[in-house]
Coordinates of C-alpha atoms and ligand atoms in Angstrom, one line a residue:
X1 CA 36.5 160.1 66.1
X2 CA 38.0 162.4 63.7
X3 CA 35.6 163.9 61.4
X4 CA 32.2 163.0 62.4
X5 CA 28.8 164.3 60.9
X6 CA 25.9 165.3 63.3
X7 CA 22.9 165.2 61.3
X8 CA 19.2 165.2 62.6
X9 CA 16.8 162.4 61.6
X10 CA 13.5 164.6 61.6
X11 CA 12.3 168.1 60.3
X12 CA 15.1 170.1 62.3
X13 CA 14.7 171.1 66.3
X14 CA 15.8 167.8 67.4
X15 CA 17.8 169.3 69.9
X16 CA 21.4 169.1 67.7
X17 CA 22.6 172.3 69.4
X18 CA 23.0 170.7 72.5
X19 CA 24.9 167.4 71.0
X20 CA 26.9 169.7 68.9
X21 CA 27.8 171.7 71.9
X22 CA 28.7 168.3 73.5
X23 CA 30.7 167.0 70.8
X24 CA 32.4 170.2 70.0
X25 CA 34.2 170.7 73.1
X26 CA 36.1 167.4 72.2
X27 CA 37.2 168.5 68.4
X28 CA 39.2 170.7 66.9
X29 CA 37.4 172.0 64.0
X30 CA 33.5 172.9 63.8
X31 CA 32.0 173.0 60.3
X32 CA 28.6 174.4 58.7
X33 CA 28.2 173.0 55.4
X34 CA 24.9 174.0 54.2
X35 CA 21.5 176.2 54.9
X36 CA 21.9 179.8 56.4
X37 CA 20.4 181.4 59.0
X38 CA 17.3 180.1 58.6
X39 CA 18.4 177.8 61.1
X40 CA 19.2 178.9 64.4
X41 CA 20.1 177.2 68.4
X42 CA 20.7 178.7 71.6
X43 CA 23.5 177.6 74.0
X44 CA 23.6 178.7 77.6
X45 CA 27.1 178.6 79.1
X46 CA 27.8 179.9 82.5
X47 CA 24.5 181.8 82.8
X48 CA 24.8 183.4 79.5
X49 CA 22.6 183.0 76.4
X50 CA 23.9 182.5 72.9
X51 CA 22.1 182.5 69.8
X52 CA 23.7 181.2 66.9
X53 CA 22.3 181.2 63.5
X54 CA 25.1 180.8 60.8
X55 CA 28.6 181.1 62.8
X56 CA 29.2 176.9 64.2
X57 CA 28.5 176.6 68.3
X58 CA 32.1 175.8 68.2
X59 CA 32.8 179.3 68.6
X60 CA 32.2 179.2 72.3
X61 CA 35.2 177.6 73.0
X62 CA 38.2 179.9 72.5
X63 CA 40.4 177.1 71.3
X64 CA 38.1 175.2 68.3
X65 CA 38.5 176.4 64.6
X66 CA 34.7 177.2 62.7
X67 CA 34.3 177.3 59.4
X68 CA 31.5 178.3 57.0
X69 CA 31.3 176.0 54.3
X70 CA 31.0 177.1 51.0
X71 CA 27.4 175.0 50.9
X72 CA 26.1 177.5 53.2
X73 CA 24.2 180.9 52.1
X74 CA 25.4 183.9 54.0
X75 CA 23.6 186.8 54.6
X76 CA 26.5 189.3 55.4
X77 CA 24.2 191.5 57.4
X78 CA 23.3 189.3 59.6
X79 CA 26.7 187.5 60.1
X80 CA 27.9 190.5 60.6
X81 CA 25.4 191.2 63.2
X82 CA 26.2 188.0 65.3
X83 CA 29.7 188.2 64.9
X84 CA 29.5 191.4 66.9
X85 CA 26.5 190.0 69.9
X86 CA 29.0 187.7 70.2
X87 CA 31.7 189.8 70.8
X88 CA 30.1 192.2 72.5
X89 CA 29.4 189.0 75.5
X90 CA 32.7 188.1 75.3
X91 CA 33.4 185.7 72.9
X92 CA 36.6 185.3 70.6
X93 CA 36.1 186.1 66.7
X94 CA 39.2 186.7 64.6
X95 CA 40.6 185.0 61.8
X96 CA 42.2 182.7 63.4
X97 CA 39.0 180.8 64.6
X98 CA 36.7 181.8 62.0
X99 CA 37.1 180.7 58.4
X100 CA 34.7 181.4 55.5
X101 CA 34.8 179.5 52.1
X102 CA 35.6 181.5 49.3
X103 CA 32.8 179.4 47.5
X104 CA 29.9 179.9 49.4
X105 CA 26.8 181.9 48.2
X106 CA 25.2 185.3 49.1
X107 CA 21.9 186.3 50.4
X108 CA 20.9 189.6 48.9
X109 CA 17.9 192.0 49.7
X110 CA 16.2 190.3 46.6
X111 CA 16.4 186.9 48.1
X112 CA 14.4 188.1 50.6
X113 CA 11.4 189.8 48.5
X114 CA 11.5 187.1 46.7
X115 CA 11.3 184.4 49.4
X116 CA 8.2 186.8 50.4
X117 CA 6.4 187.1 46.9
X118 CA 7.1 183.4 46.1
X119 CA 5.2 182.7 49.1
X120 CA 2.1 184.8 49.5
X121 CA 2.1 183.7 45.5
X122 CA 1.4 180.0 46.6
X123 CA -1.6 180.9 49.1
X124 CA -2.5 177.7 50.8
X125 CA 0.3 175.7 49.1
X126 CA 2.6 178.0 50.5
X127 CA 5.7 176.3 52.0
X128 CA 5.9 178.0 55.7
X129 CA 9.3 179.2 54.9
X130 CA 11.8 181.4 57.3
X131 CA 11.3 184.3 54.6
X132 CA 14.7 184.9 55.1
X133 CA 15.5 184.7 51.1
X134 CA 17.4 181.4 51.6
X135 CA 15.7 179.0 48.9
X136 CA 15.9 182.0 46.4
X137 CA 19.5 182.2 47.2
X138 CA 20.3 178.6 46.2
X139 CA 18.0 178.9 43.1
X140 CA 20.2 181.4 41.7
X141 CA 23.1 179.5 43.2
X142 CA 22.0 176.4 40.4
X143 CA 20.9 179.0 38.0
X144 CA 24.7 179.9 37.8
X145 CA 23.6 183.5 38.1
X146 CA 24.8 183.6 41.6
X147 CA 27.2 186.0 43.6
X148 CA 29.9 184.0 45.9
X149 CA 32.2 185.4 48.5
X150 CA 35.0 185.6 46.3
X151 CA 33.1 187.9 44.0
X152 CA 32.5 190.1 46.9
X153 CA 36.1 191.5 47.7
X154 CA 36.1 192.0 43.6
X155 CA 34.9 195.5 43.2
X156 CA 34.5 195.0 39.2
X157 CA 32.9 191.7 39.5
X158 CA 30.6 192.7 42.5
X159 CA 29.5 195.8 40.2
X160 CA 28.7 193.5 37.3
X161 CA 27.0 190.8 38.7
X162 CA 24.9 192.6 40.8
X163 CA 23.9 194.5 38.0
X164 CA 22.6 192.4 35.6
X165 CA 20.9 190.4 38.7
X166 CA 18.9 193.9 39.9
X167 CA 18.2 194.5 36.1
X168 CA 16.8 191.0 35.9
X169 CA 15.1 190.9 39.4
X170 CA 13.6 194.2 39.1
X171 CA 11.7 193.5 35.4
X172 CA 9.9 190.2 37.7
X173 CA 9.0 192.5 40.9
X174 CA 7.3 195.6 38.5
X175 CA 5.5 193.3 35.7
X176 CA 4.3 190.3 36.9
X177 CA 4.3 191.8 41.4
X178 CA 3.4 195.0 40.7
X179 CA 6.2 196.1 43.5
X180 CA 8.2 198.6 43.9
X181 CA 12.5 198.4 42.4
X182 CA 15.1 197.6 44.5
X183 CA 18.2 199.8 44.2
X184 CA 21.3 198.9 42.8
X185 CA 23.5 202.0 44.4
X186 CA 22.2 201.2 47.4
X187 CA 22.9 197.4 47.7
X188 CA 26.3 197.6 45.9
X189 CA 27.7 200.2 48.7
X190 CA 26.2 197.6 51.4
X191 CA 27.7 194.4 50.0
X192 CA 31.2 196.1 49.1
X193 CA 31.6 197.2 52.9
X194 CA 30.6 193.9 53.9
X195 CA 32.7 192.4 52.0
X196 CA 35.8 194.6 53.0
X197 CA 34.3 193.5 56.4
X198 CA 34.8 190.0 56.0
X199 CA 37.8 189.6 53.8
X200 CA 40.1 188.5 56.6
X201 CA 37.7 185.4 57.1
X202 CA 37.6 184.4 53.8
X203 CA 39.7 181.6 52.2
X204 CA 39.5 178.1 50.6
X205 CA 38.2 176.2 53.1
X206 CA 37.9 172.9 51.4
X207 CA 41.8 172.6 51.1
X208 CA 41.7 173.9 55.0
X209 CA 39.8 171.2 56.4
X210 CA 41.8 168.9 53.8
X211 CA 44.9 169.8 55.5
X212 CA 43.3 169.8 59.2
X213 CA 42.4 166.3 58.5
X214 CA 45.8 164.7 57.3
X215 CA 46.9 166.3 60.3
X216 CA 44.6 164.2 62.2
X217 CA 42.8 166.8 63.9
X218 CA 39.1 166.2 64.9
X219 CA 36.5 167.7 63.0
X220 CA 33.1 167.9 63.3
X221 CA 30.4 168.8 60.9
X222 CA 27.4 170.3 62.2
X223 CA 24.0 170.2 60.3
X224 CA 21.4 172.2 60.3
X225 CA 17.4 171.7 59.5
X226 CA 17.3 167.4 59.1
X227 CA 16.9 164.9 57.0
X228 CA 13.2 164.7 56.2
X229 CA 13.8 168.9 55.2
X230 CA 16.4 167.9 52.4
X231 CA 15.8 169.2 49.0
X232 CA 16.1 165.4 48.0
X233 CA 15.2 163.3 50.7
X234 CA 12.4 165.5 52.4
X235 CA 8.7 166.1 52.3
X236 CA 9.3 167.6 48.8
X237 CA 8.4 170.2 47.8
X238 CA 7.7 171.4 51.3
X239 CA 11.3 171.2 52.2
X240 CA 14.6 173.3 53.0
X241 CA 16.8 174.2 49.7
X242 CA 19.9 172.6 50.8
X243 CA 21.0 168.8 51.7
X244 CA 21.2 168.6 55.7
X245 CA 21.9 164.4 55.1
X246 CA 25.4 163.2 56.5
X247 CA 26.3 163.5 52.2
X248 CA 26.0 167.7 52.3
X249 CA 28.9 167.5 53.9
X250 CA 31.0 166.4 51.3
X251 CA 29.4 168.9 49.1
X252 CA 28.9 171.3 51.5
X253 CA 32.3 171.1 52.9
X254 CA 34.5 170.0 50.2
X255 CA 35.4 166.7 51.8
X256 CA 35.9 163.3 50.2
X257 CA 33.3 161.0 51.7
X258 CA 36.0 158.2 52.3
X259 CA 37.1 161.1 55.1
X260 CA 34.0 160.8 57.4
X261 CA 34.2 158.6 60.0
X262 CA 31.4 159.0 62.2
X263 CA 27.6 160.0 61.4
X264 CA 25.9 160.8 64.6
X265 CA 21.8 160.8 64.2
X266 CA 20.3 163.3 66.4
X267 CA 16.1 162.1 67.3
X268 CA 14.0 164.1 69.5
X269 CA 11.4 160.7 71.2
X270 CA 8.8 162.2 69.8
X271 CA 8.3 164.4 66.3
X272 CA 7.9 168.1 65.6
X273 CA 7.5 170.2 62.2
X274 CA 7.8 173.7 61.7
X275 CA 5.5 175.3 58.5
X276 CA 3.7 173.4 56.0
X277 CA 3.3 169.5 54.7
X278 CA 2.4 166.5 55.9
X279 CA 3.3 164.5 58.9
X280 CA 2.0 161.2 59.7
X281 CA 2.0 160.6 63.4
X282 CA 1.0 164.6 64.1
X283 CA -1.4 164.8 66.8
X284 CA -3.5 167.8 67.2
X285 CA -5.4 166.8 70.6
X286 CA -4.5 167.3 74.0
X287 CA -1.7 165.3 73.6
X288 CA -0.2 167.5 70.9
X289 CA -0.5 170.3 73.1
X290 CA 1.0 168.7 76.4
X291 CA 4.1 168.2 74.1
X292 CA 4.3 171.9 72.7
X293 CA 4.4 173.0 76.0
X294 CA 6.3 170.5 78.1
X295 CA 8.7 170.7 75.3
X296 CA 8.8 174.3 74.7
X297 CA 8.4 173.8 71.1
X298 CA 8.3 177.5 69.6
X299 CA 11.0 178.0 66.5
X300 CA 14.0 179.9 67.8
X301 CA 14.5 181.5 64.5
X302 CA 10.6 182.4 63.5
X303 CA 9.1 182.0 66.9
X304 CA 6.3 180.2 65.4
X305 CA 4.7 176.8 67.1
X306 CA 5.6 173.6 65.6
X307 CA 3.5 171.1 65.4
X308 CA 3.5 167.8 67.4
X309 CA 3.1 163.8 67.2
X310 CA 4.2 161.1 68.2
X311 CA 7.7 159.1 67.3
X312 CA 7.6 157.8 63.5
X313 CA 9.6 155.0 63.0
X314 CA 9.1 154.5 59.5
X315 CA 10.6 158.0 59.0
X316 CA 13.7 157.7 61.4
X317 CA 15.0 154.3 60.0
X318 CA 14.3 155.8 56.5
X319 CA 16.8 158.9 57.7
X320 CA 19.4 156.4 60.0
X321 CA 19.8 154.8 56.0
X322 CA 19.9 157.8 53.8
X323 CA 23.1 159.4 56.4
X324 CA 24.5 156.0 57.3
X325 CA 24.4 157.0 60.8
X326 CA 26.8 154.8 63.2
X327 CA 25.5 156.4 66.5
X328 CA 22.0 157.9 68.0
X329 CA 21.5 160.4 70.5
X330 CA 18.0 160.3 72.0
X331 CA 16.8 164.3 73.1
X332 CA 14.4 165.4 75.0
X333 CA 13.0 162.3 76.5
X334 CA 12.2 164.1 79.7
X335 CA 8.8 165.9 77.9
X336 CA 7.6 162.7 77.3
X337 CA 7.2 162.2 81.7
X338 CA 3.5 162.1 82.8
X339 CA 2.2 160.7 79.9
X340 CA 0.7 157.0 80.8
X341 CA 0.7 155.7 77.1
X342 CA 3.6 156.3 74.8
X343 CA 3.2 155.2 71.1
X344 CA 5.7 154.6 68.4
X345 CA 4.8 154.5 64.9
X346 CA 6.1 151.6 63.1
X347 CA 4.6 151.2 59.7
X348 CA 2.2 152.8 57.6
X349 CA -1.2 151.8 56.0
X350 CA -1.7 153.4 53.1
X351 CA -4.9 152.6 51.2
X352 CA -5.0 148.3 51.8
X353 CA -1.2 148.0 51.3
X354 CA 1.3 148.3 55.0
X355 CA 4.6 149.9 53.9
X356 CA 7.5 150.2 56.0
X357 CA 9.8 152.1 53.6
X358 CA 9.3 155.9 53.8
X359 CA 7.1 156.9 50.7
X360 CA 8.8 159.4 48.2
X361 CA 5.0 160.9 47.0
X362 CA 3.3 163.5 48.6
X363 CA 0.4 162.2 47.5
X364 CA 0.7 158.6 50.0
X365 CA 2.2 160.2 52.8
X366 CA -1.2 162.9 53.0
X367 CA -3.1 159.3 53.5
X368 CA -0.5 157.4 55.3
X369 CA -2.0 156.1 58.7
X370 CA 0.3 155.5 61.0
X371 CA 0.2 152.3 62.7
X372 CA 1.7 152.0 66.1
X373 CA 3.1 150.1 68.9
X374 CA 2.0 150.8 72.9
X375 CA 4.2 151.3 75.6
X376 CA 3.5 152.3 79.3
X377 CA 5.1 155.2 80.4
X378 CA 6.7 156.7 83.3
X379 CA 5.5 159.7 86.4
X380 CA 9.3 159.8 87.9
X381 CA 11.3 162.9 87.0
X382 CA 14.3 161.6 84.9
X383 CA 16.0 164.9 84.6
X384 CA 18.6 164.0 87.7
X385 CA 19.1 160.9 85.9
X386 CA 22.9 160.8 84.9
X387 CA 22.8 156.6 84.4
X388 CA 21.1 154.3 82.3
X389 CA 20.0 152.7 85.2
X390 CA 18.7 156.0 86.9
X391 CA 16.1 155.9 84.2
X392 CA 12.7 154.0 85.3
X393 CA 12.3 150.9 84.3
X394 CA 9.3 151.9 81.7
X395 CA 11.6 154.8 80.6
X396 CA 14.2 152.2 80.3
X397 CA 11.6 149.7 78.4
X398 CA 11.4 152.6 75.8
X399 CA 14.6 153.4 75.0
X400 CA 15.4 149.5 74.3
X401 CA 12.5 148.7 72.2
X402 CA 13.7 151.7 69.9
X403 CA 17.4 150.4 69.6
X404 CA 15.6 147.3 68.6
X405 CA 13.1 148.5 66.1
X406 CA 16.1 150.7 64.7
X407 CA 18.9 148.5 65.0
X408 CA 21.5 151.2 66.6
X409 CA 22.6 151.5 69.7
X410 CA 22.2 155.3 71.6
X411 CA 25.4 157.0 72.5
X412 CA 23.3 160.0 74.1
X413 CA 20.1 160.5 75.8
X414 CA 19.5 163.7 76.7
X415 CA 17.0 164.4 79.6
X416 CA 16.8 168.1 80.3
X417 CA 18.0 171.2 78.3
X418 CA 21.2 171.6 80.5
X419 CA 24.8 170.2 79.6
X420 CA 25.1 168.4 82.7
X421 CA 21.3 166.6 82.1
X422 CA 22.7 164.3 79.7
X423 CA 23.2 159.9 79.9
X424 CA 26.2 159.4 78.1
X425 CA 26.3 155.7 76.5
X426 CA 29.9 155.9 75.0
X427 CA 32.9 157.8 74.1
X428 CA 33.3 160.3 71.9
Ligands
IMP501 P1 13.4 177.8 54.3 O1 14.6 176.9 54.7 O2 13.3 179.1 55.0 O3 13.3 177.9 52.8 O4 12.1 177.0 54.7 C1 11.7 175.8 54.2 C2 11.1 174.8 55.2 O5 12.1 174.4 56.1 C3 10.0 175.5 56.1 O6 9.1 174.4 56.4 C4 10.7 175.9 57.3 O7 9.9 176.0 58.5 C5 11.7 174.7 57.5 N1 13.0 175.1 58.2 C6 14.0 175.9 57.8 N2 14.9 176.0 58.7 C7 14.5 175.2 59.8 C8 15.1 174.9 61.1 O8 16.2 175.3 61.4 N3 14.3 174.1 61.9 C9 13.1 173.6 61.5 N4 12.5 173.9 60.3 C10 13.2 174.7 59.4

């Protein structure tokens, strides 16, 4: 392994924080190469809780490089913020082991109000977004009106950009929202202190990671959101503004793809989904419920419930192709315990036809009907299970039948939330 890509094969929350957190401690270099802190994990080490929303989990270990990636949006405020929480419990930040692309893209107050407006504007169509400004931020980003962390640390540039964006901004929020200006004197002071704040972090990290690699250090690329979120591979338009595939890290990071060696798929055995659009195999019955709860699923970063179903198939081979994934890591297959029927979703029906292959329109995945296969399941508690063979034998059954529906073996199963509640298939 030298760079490897972790990637998640469903709507985010597969459980990638714990992988990453595996996989970290045996690289060199940690990378975030796109979304912003709209995502967000928690670690526990030695007792202590972490939550990490843009800085990589890498940052736990004194001795691992992270870097920001200039595909990521960065809201100085609250990188700011976490830098210092994670100072304040001990951990190492400096510029040594933080570095933050020159490149990437800056959330403003704006973003935010905008993220809001745009949404209460769509009423029921709205997307369920994390209001936390980050599709406005890339929209500006391809509108080529937007501010970079290099312009930041320029006081002229900051001063004119910012500007002509407020003067812009402002005219939408009074004539067609009715709302109140934002202030110009007020956000330049802000962002120019930030920026004087995180100057020593800031650099080309594209050529760093370039170098790092010819050295042949590991490095590992850590996504956020997943696969069926991407702006182009998603549930469009009810999707995440950035590219979470195994691919948004060559953007994202400013690595050729002939550099990646390794594209671990992270898949929770069952699905969740977080805001609005459709999702096949969700079940909103008793069964739905005994998931959400078993499996704890409330968003770290909005708090909100996601919603629950069963394992789709369709979708998961659909993302294993888009990221060319070489490895799986199975999470969370202890919520599935006490449940006597386990289904997997294998193909669709939609209207007469039976389609396998992942439809791109909205419109035949709001009638797909899932169509899936039956397993028994298992009572045993499997979270002291440290063994393939510790598993029982229907827990067992279940894992198998998926490598062979997928056609890719599991490096990972994970089986509890703790580091030490892990099946470990291979070598990293
Ligand atoms: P945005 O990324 O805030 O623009 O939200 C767009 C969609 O992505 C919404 O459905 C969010 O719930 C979803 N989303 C964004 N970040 C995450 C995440 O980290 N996990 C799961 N869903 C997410």
């Amino acid at each position: 392994m030298s760079v490897t890509v972790i990637v998640g094969l469903q709507w985010g929350d597969e459980g990638k924080g714990k992988i990453t957190d595996y996989l970290a401690e045996r690289s060199e270099v940690v990378v975030r190469y796109q979304g912003g802190n709209n995502a967000g994990h928690t670690v526990v080490k030695n007792g202590i809780w972490y939550k990490l929303h843009l800085i990589p989990s890498g940052v736990l270990y004194p001795d691992k490089i992270c870097v920001i990636g200039n595909g990521v949006v960065i809201y100085p405020r609250a990188l700011l913020e976490e830098i210092e929480e994670l100072k304040e419990k001990g951990v190492k930040i400096d510029q040594e082991n933080l570095k933050i692309s020159d490149r990437a893209h800056i959330v403003f107050p704006y973003h935010l109000i905008e993220d809001e407006l745009e949404e209460e504007g769509k009423g029921v169509e709205e997307i369920g977004t994390t209001k936390r400004g980050i599709g406005p931020c890339y929209k500006d980003k391809s509108e080529r009106i937007g501010i970079r962390m290099c312009d930041l640390v320029r006081e002229d540039v900051l001063r004119e950009k910012l500007k002509k964006n407020i003067e812009k901004k402002n005219k939408v929020f009074k004539n067609i929202y009715g709302k109140e200006s934002v202030d110009f004197d007020e956000i330049f002071k802000d962002y120019k202190e930030y920026g004087e704040k995180l100057k020593p972090y800031m650099m080309d990290t594209s050529l760093f990671l370039y170098e790092m690699a010819k050295k042949g250090k590991k490095i590992l690329f850590e996504g956020a959101q997943g696969t069926l979120l991407d702006l182009d591979f998603g549930t469009y338009p009810y999707v995440t503004a950035s590219h979470p595939v195994a691919g948004g890290a060559s953007i994202g990071g400013g690595i050729g793809p002939t550099m990646i060696d390794e594209v671990v798929g992270v898949m929770k055995a069952y699905t969740t989904r977080v805001g609005q659009g459709p999702f096949p195999t969700e079940l909103k019955d008793d069964i739905g419920n005994f998931l959400r709860e078993r499996g704890y699923e409330y968003g770290t970063t909005t708090g909100r419930a996601r919603r629950c179903g069963w394992l789709d198939l369709v979708m998961i081979k659909y993302a294993v192709r888009v990221s060319g994934v070489t490895t799986l890591a199975l999470t969370k297959l202890d919520t599935l315990t006490g449940l006597s029927t386990i289904k997997i979703c294998t193909k669709y029906k939609i209207g007469e036809e039976i389609v396998d292959n992942f439809p791109g329109s909205l419109e035949d995945l709001n009638h797909c009907e899932p169509i899936y296969e039956e397993m028994e399941g298992w009572n045993e508690d499997i979270r002291g299970a440290r063994s393939f063979d510790d598993l029982p034998l229907n827990a067992q059954k279940y894992v198998r039948r998926l490598e062979e529906l997928i056609g890719i073996e599991f490096g990972i199963i994970s089986v509890g939330p703790s580091r030490e509640e892990t099946i470990m298939l291979r070598n990293f």
